[in-house]
mmCIF file of C-alpha atoms in Angstrom:
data_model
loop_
_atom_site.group_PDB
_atom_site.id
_atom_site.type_symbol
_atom_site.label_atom_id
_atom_site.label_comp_id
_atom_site.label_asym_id
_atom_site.label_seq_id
_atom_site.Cartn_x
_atom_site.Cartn_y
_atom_site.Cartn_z
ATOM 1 C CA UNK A 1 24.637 4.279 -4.759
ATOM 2 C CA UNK A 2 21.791 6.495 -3.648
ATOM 3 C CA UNK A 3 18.653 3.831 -1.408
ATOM 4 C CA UNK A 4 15.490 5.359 -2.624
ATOM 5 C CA UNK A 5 11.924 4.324 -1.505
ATOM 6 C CA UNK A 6 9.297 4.479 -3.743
ATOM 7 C CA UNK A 7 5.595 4.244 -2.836
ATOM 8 C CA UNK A 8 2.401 5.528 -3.834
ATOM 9 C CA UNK A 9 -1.320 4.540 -3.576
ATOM 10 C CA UNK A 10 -2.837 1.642 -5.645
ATOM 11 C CA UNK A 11 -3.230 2.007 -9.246
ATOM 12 C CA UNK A 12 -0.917 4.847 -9.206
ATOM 13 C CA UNK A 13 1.321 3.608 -12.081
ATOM 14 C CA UNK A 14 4.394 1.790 -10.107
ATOM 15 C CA UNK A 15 5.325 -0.671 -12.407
ATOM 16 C CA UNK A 16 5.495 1.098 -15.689
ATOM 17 C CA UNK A 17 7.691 3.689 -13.885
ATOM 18 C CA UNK A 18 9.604 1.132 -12.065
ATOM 19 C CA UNK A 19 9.755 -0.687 -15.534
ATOM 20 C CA UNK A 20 11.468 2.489 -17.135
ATOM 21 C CA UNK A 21 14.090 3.336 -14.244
ATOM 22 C CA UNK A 22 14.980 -0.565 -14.734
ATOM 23 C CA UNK A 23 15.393 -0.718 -18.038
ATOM 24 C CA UNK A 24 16.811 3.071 -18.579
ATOM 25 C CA UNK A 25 19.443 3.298 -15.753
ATOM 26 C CA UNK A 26 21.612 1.848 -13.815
ATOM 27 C CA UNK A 27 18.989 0.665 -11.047
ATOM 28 C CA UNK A 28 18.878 -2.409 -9.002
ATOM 29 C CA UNK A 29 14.858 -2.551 -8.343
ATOM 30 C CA UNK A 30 13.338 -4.896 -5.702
ATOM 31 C CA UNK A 31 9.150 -4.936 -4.721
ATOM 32 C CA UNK A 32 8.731 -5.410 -0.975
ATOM 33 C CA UNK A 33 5.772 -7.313 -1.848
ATOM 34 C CA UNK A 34 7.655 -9.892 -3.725
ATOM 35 C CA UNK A 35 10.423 -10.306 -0.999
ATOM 36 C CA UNK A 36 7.546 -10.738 1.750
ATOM 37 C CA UNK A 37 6.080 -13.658 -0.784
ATOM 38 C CA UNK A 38 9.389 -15.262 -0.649
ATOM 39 C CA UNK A 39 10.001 -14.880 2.854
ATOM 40 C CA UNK A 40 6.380 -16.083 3.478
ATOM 41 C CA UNK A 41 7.251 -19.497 1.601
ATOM 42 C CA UNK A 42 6.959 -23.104 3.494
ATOM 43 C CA UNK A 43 10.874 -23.781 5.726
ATOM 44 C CA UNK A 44 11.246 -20.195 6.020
ATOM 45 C CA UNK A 45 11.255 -18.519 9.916
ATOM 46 C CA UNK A 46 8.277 -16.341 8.916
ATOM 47 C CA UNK A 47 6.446 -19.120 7.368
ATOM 48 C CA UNK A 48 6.511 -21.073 10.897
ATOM 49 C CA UNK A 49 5.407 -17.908 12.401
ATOM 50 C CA UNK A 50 2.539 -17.582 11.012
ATOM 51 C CA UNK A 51 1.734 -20.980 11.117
ATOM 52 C CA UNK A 52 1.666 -20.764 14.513
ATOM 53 C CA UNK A 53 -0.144 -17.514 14.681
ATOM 54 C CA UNK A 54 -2.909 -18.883 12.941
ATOM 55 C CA UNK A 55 -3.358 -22.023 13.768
ATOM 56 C CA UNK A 56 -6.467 -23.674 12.749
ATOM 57 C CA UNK A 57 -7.333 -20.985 10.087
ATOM 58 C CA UNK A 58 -7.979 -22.175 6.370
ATOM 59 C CA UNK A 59 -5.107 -20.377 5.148
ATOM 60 C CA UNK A 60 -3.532 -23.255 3.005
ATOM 61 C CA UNK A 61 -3.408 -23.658 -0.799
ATOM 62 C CA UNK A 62 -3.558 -27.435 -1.736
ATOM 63 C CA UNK A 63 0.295 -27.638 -1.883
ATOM 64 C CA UNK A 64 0.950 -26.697 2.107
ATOM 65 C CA UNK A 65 2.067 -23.074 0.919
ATOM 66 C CA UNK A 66 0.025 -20.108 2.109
ATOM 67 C CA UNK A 67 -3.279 -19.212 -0.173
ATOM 68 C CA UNK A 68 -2.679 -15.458 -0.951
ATOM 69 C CA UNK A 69 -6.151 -14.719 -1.505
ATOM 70 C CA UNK A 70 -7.750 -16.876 2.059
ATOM 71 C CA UNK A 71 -4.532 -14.917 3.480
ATOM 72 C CA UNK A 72 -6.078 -11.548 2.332
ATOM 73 C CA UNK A 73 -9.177 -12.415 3.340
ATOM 74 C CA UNK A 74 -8.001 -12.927 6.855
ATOM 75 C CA UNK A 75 -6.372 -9.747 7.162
ATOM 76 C CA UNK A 76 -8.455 -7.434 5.347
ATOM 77 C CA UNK A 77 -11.016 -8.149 7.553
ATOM 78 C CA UNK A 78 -9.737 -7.949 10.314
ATOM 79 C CA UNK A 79 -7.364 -5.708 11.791
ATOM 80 C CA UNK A 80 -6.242 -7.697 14.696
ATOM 81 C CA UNK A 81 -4.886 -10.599 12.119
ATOM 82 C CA UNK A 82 -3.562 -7.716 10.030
ATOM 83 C CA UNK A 83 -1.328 -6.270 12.893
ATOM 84 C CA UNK A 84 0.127 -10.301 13.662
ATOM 85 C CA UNK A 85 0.976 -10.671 10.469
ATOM 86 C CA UNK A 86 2.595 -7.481 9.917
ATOM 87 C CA UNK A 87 4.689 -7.856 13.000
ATOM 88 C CA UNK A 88 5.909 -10.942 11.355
ATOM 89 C CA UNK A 89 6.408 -10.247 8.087
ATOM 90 C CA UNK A 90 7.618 -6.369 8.225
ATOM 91 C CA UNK A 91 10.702 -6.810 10.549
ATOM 92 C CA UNK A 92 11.889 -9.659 8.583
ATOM 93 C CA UNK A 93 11.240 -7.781 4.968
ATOM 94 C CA UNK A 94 13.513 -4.715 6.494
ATOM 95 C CA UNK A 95 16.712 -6.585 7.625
ATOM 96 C CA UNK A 96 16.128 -8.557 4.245
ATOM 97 C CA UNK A 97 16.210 -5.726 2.060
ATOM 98 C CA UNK A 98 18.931 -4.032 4.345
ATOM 99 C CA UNK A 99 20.991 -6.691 4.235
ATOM 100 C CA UNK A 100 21.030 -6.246 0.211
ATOM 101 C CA UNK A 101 21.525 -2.930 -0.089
ATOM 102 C CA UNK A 102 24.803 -3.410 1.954
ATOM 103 C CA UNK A 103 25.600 -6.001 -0.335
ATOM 104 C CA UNK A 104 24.954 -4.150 -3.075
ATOM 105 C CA UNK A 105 27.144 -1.008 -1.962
ATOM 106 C CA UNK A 106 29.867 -3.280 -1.639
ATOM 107 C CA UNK A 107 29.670 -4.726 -5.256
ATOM 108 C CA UNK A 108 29.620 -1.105 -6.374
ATOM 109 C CA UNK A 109 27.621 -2.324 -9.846
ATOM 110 C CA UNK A 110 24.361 -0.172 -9.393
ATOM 111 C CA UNK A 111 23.594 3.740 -9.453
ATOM 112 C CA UNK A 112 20.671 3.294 -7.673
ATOM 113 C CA UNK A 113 18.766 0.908 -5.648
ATOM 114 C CA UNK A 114 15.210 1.139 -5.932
ATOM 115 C CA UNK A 115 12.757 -0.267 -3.313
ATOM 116 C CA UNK A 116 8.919 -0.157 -4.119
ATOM 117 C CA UNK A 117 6.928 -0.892 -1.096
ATOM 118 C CA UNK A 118 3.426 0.375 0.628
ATOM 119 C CA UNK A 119 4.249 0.184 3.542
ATOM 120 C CA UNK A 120 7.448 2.333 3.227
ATOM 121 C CA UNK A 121 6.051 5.728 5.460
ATOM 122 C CA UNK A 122 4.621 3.767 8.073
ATOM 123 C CA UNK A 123 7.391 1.379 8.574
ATOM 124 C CA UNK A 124 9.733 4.205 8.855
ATOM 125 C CA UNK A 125 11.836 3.615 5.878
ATOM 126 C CA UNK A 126 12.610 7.443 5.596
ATOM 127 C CA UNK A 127 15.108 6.424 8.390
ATOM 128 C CA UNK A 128 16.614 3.969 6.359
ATOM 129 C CA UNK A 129 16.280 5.368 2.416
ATOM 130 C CA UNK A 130 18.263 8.459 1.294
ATOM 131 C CA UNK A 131 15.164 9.903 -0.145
ATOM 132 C CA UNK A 132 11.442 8.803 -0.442
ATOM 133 C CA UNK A 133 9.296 9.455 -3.726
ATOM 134 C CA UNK A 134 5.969 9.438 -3.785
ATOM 135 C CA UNK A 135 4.090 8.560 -7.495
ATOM 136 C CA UNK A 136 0.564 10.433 -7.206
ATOM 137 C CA UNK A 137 -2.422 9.845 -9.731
ATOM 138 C CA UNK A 138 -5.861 10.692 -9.077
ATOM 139 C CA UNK A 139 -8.482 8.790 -7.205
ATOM 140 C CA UNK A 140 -11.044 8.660 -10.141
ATOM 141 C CA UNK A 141 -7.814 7.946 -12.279
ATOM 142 C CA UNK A 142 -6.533 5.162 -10.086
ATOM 143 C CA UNK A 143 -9.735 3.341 -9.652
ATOM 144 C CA UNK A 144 -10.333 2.828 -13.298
ATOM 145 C CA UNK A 145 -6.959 1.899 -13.482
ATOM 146 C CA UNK A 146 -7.727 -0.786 -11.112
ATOM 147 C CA UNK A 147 -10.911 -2.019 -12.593
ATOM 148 C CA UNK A 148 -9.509 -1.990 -16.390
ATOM 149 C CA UNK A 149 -6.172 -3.327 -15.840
ATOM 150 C CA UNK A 150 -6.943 -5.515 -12.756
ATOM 151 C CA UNK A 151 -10.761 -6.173 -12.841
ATOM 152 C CA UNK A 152 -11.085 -5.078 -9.545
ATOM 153 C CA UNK A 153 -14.621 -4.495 -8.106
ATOM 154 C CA UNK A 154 -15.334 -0.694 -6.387
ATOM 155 C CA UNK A 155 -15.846 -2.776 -3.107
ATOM 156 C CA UNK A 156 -12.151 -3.878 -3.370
ATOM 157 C CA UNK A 157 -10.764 -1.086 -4.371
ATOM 158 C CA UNK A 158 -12.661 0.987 -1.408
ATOM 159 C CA UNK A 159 -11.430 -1.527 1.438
ATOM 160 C CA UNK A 160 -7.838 -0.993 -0.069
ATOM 161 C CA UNK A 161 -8.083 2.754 -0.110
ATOM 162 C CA UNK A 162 -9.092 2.962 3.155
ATOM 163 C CA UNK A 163 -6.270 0.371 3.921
ATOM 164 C CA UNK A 164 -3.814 3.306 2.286
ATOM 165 C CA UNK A 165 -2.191 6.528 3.884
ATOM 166 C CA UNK A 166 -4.149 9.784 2.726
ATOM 167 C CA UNK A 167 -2.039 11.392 -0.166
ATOM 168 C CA UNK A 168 -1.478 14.385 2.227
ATOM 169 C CA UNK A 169 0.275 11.968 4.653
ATOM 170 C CA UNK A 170 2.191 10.374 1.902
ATOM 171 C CA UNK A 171 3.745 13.978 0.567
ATOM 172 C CA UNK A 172 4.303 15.132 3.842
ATOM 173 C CA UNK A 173 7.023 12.432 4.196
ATOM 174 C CA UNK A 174 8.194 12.012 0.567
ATOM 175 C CA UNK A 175 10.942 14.315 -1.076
ATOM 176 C CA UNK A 176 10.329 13.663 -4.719
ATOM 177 C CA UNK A 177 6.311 13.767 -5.997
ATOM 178 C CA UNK A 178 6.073 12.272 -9.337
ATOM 179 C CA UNK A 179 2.434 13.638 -10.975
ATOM 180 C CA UNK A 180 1.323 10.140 -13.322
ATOM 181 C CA UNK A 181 -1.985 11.785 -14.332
ATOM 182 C CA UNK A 182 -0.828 12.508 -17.867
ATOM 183 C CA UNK A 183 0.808 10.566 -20.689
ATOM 184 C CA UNK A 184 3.855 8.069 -19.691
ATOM 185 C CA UNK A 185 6.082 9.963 -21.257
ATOM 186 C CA UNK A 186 5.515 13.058 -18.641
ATOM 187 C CA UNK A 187 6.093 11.121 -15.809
ATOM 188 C CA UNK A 188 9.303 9.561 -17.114
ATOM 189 C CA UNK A 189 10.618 12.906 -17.715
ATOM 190 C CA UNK A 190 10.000 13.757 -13.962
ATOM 191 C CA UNK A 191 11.711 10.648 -13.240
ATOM 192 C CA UNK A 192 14.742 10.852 -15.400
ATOM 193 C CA UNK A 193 14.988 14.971 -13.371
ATOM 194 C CA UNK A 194 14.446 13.323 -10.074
ATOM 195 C CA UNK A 195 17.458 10.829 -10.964
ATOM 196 C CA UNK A 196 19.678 13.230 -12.558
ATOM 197 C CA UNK A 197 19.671 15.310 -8.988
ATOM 198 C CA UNK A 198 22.814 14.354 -6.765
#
């Protein structure tokens, strides 16, 4: 079963190529981002955590769970906050995800596991992943991306971008570059190559 990371910047196309390796091969996909949600939720260790990290902060939606978007707010402004909750969160994301991969090696169902994260160059997952791939699109391309699909305002998407690795930083580290400036159907092709290479 060959571990491979993929990342990219925002509005780069993830999904619809995650989508396609999903439904076209035998891949066992998980998003870091939706692991860290779950890990984040009210009883669990990291929950408690950050609790106690930010104590006193309006961070709460009106059920006790974290409010994603106050929680955002919080870290997006402000690097400090960013770098608690990262130490919190990250660690317990990578022996999560670690721990299934070695579950899934054992079951021996899937080709492929497929891990879509960020984060996955600067938390060092080319030690862990048998290769990194890195899905590249355009700036201008991305950020209208961004505002059609997710209504996102140029002041968001500029604090996220400058959130992001530069795209020189990314390639350096990645050993697969998938170009998704064209049509859908290019980018699958590089994806179904990029698959079919032991």
């Amino acid at each position: 079963m060959r571990f491979i990371g993929i990342t990219g910047g925002v509005g780069a196309g993830k999904s619809e190529l995650l989508h396609y390796i999903e439904k076209e091969f035998l891949a066992k996909v998980l998003l870091a981002d939706e692991l860290a949600h779950e890990l984040m939720t009210p009883g669990t260790a990291c929950f408690a955590q950050i609790q106690k990290a930010f104590a006193g902060e309006d961070i709460y939606a009106e059920d006790g769970s974290f409010d994603s978007v106050k929680l955002a707010l919080q870290i997006f402004s402000d690097p400090a906050k960013r770098k608690t909750i990262n130490g919190i969160v990250h660690p317990a994301v990578k022996r999560e995800i670690l721990s299934r991969v070695e579950k899934e090696r054992e079951r021996g169902v899937y080709a492929y596991f497929i891990l879509e994260a960020a984060l996955l160059v600067e938390e060092g997952y080319d030690k862990i992943c048998d290769e990194l791939w890195y899905i590249d699109a355009d700036e201008a391309l991305r950020r209208s991306r961004l505002k059609n699909s997710r209504g996102y305002s140029d002041q968001k998407t500029d604090a996220i971008l400058r959130s992001q690795l530069s795209e020189q930083e990314y390639k350096k580290h990645c050993n697969v570059i998938i170009e998704n400036n064209g049509t859908l159907k290019e980018a699958f092709e590089q994806v179904r190559k990029a698959l079919a290479q032991a």
